[in-house]
GROMACS .gro file of C-alpha atoms in nm:
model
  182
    1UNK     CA    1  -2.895  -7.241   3.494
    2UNK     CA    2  -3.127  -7.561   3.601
    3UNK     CA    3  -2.869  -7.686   3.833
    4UNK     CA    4  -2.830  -7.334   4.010
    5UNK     CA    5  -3.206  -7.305   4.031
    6UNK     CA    6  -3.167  -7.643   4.222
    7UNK     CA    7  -2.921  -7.609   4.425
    8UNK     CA    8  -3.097  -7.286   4.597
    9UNK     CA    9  -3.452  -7.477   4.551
   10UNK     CA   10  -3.251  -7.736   4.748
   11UNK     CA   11  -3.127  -7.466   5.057
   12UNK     CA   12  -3.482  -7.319   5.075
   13UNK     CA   13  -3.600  -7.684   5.116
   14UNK     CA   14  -3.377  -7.738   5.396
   15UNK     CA   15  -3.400  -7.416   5.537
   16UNK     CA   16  -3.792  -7.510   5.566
   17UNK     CA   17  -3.762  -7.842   5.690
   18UNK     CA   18  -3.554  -7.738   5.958
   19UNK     CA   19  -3.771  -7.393   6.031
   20UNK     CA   20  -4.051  -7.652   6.000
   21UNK     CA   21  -3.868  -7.893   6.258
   22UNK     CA   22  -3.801  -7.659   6.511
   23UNK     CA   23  -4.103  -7.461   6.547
   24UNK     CA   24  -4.355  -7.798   6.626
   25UNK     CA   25  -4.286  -7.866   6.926
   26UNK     CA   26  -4.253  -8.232   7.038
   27UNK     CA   27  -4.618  -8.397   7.186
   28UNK     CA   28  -4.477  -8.465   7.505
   29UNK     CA   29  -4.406  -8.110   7.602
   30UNK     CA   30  -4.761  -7.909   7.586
   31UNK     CA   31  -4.784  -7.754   7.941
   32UNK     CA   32  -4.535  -7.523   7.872
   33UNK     CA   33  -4.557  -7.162   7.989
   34UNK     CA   34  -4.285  -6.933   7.811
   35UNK     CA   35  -4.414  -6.898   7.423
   36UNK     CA   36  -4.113  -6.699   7.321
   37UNK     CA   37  -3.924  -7.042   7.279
   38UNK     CA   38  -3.934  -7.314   7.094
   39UNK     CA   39  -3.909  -7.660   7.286
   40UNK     CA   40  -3.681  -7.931   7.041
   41UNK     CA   41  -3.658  -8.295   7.135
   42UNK     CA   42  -3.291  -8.392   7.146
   43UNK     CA   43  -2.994  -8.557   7.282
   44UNK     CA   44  -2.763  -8.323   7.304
   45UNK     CA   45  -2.596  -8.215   7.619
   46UNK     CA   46  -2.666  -7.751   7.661
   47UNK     CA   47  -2.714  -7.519   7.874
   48UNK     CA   48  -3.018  -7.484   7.778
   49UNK     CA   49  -3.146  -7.872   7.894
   50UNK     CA   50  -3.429  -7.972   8.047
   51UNK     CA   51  -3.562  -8.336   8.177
   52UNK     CA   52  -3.901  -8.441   8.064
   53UNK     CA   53  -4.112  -8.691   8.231
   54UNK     CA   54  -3.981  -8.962   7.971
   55UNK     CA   55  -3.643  -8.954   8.062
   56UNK     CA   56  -3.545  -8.726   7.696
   57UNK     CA   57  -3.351  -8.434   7.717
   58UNK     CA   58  -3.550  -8.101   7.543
   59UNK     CA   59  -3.326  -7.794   7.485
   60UNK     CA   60  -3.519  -7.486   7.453
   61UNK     CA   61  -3.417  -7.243   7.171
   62UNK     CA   62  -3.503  -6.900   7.213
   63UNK     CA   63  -3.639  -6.692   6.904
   64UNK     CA   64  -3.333  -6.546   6.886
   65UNK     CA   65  -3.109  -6.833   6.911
   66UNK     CA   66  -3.328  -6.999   6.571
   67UNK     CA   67  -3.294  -6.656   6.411
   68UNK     CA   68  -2.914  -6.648   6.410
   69UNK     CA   69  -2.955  -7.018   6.247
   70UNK     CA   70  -3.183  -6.954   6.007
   71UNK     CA   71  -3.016  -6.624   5.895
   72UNK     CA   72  -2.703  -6.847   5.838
   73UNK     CA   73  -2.884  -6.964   5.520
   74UNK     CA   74  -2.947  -6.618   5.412
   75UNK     CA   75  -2.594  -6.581   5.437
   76UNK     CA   76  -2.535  -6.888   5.254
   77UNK     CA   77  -2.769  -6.775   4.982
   78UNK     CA   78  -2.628  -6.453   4.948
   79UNK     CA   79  -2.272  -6.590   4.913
   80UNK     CA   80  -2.422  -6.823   4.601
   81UNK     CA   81  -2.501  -6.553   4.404
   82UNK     CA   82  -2.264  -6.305   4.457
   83UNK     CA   83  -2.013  -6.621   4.376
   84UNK     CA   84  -2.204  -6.601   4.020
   85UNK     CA   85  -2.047  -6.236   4.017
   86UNK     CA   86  -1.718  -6.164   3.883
   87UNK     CA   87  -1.515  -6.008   4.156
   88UNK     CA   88  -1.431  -5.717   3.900
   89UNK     CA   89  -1.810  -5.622   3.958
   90UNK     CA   90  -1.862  -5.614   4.351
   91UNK     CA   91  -1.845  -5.207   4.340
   92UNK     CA   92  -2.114  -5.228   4.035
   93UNK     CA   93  -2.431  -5.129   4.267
   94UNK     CA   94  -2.641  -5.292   3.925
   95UNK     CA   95  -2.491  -5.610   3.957
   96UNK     CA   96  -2.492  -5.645   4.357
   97UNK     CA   97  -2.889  -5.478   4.417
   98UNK     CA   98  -3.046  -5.750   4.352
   99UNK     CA   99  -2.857  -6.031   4.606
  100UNK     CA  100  -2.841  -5.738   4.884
  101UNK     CA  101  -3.168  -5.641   4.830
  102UNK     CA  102  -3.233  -6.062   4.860
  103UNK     CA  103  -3.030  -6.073   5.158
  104UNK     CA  104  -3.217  -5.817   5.365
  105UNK     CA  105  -3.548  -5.966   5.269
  106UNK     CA  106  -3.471  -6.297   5.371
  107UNK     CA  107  -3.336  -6.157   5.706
  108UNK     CA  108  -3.676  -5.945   5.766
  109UNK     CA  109  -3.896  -6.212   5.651
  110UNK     CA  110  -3.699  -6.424   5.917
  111UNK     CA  111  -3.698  -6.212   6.163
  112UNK     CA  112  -4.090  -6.095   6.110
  113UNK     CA  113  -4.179  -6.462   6.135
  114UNK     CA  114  -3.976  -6.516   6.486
  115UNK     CA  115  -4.128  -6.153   6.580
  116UNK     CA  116  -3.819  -5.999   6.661
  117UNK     CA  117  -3.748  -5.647   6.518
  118UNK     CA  118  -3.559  -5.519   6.208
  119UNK     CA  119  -3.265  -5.470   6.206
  120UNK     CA  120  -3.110  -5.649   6.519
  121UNK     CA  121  -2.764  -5.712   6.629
  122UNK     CA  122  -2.733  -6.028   6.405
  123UNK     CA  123  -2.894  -5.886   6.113
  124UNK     CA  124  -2.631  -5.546   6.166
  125UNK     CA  125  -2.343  -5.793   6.216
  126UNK     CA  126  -2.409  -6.027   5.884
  127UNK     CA  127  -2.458  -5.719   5.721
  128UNK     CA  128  -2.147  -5.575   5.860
  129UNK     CA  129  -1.990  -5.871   5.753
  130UNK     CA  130  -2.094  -5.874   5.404
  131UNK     CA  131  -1.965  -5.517   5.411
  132UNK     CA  132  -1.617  -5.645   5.513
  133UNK     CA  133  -1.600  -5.920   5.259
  134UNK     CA  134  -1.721  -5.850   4.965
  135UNK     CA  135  -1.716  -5.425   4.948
  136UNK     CA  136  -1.373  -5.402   5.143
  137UNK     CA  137  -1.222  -5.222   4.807
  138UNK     CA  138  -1.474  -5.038   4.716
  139UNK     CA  139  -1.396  -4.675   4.714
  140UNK     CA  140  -1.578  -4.344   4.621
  141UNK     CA  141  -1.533  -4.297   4.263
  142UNK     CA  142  -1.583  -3.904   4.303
  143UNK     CA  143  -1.409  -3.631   4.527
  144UNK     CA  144  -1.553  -3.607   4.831
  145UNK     CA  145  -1.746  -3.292   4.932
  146UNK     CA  146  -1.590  -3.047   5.074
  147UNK     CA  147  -1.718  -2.760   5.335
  148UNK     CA  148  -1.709  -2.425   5.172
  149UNK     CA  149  -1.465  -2.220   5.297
  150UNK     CA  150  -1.539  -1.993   5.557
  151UNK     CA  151  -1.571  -1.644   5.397
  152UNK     CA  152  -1.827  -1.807   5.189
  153UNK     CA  153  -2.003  -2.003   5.487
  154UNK     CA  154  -2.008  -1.684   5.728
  155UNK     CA  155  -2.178  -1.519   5.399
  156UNK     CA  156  -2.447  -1.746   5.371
  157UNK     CA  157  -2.524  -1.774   5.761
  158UNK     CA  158  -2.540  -1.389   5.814
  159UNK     CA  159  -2.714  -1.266   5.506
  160UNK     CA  160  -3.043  -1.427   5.611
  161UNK     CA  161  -3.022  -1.300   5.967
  162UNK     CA  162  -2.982  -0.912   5.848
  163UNK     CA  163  -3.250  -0.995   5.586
  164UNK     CA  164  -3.500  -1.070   5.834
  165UNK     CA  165  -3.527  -0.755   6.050
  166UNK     CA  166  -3.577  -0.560   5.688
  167UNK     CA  167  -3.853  -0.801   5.591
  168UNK     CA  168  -4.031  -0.735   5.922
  169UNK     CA  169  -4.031  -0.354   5.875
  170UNK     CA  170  -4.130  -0.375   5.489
  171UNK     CA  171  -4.420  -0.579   5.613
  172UNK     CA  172  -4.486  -0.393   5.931
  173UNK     CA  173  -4.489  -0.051   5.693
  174UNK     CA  174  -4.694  -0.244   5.419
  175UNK     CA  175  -4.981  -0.317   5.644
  176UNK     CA  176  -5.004   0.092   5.827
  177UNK     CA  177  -5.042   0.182   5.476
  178UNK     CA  178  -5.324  -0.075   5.388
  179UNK     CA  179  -5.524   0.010   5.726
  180UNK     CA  180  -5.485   0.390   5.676
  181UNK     CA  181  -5.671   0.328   5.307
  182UNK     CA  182  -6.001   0.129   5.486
   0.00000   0.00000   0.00000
């Protein structure tokens, strides 16, 4: 139990250092004028590469771009404990709650602090994903509901419509009886 609570101890640690990493940007580059992206000093060769007056090569990341990184770790997390699951027990909702409901909180938190909104496409497609993997034999347990047949669904549509013109003269002939009394 100690060396689980490391391990994820250990991916929120990196996941921090690198959310840490990423969103100060480097002291070289303060006149920018887009804040919707985060400038990180590298050496890596992107489309996203621009020259600063050093001579180092900054790629911008957009929010977006650090989102779908950072929601990788969700992922990651989410994998670890549903690993700690028997695979008997994926179509138990009590035993899968608590990492799904884990999941989607780490994905809002991550997208509320790179302001984007909840749910987006990469959100939808790791939860689609999860979906695929892990819930791909999971089946309804009871019969499916059925429409009524139609005798019975023609019933219940028409009775209220010839109800209503016989409540309207019950309360039209209530209320000439109640005047006439005054």
């Amino acid at each position: 139990m100690e060396y689980s609570g490391r391990r994820i101890l250990g991916m929120h640690i990196n996941t921090l250092f690198l959310l840490s990493w990423a969103c100060f940007p480097p002291t070289d580059q303060q006149n920018t004028t887009d804040s919707s992206n985060f400038y990180i000093s590298n050496h890596v060769n992107n489309s996203h590469e621009r020259q600063n007056n050093t001579g180092n090569t900054t790629i911008i990341y957009t929010y977006t771009e650090l989102y779908y990184v950072l929601s990788g770790s969700c992922l990651m997390n989410y994998t670890y404990l549903m690993s700690r699951i028997n695979n008997e027990h994926f179509c138990d909702l009590e035993q899968v709650l608590r990492p799904y409901s884990i999941l989607q909180k780490c994905l809002e938190d991550l997208s509320d602090k790179f302001k984007l909104h909840f749910p987006n496409e990469i959100a939808d497609n790791i939860i689609l994903d999860v979906h695929r993997y892990f819930f791909l034999n999971c089946t309804l347990l009871s019969e499916e509901l059925m429409d009524p047949p139609e005798h019975v669904l023609l019933a219940l549509i028409i009775s209220p419509i010839c109800l209503i013109p016989f409540l309207v003269t019950l309360v039209v002939c209530k209320s000439k009886t109640s005047k006439s009394q005054t």
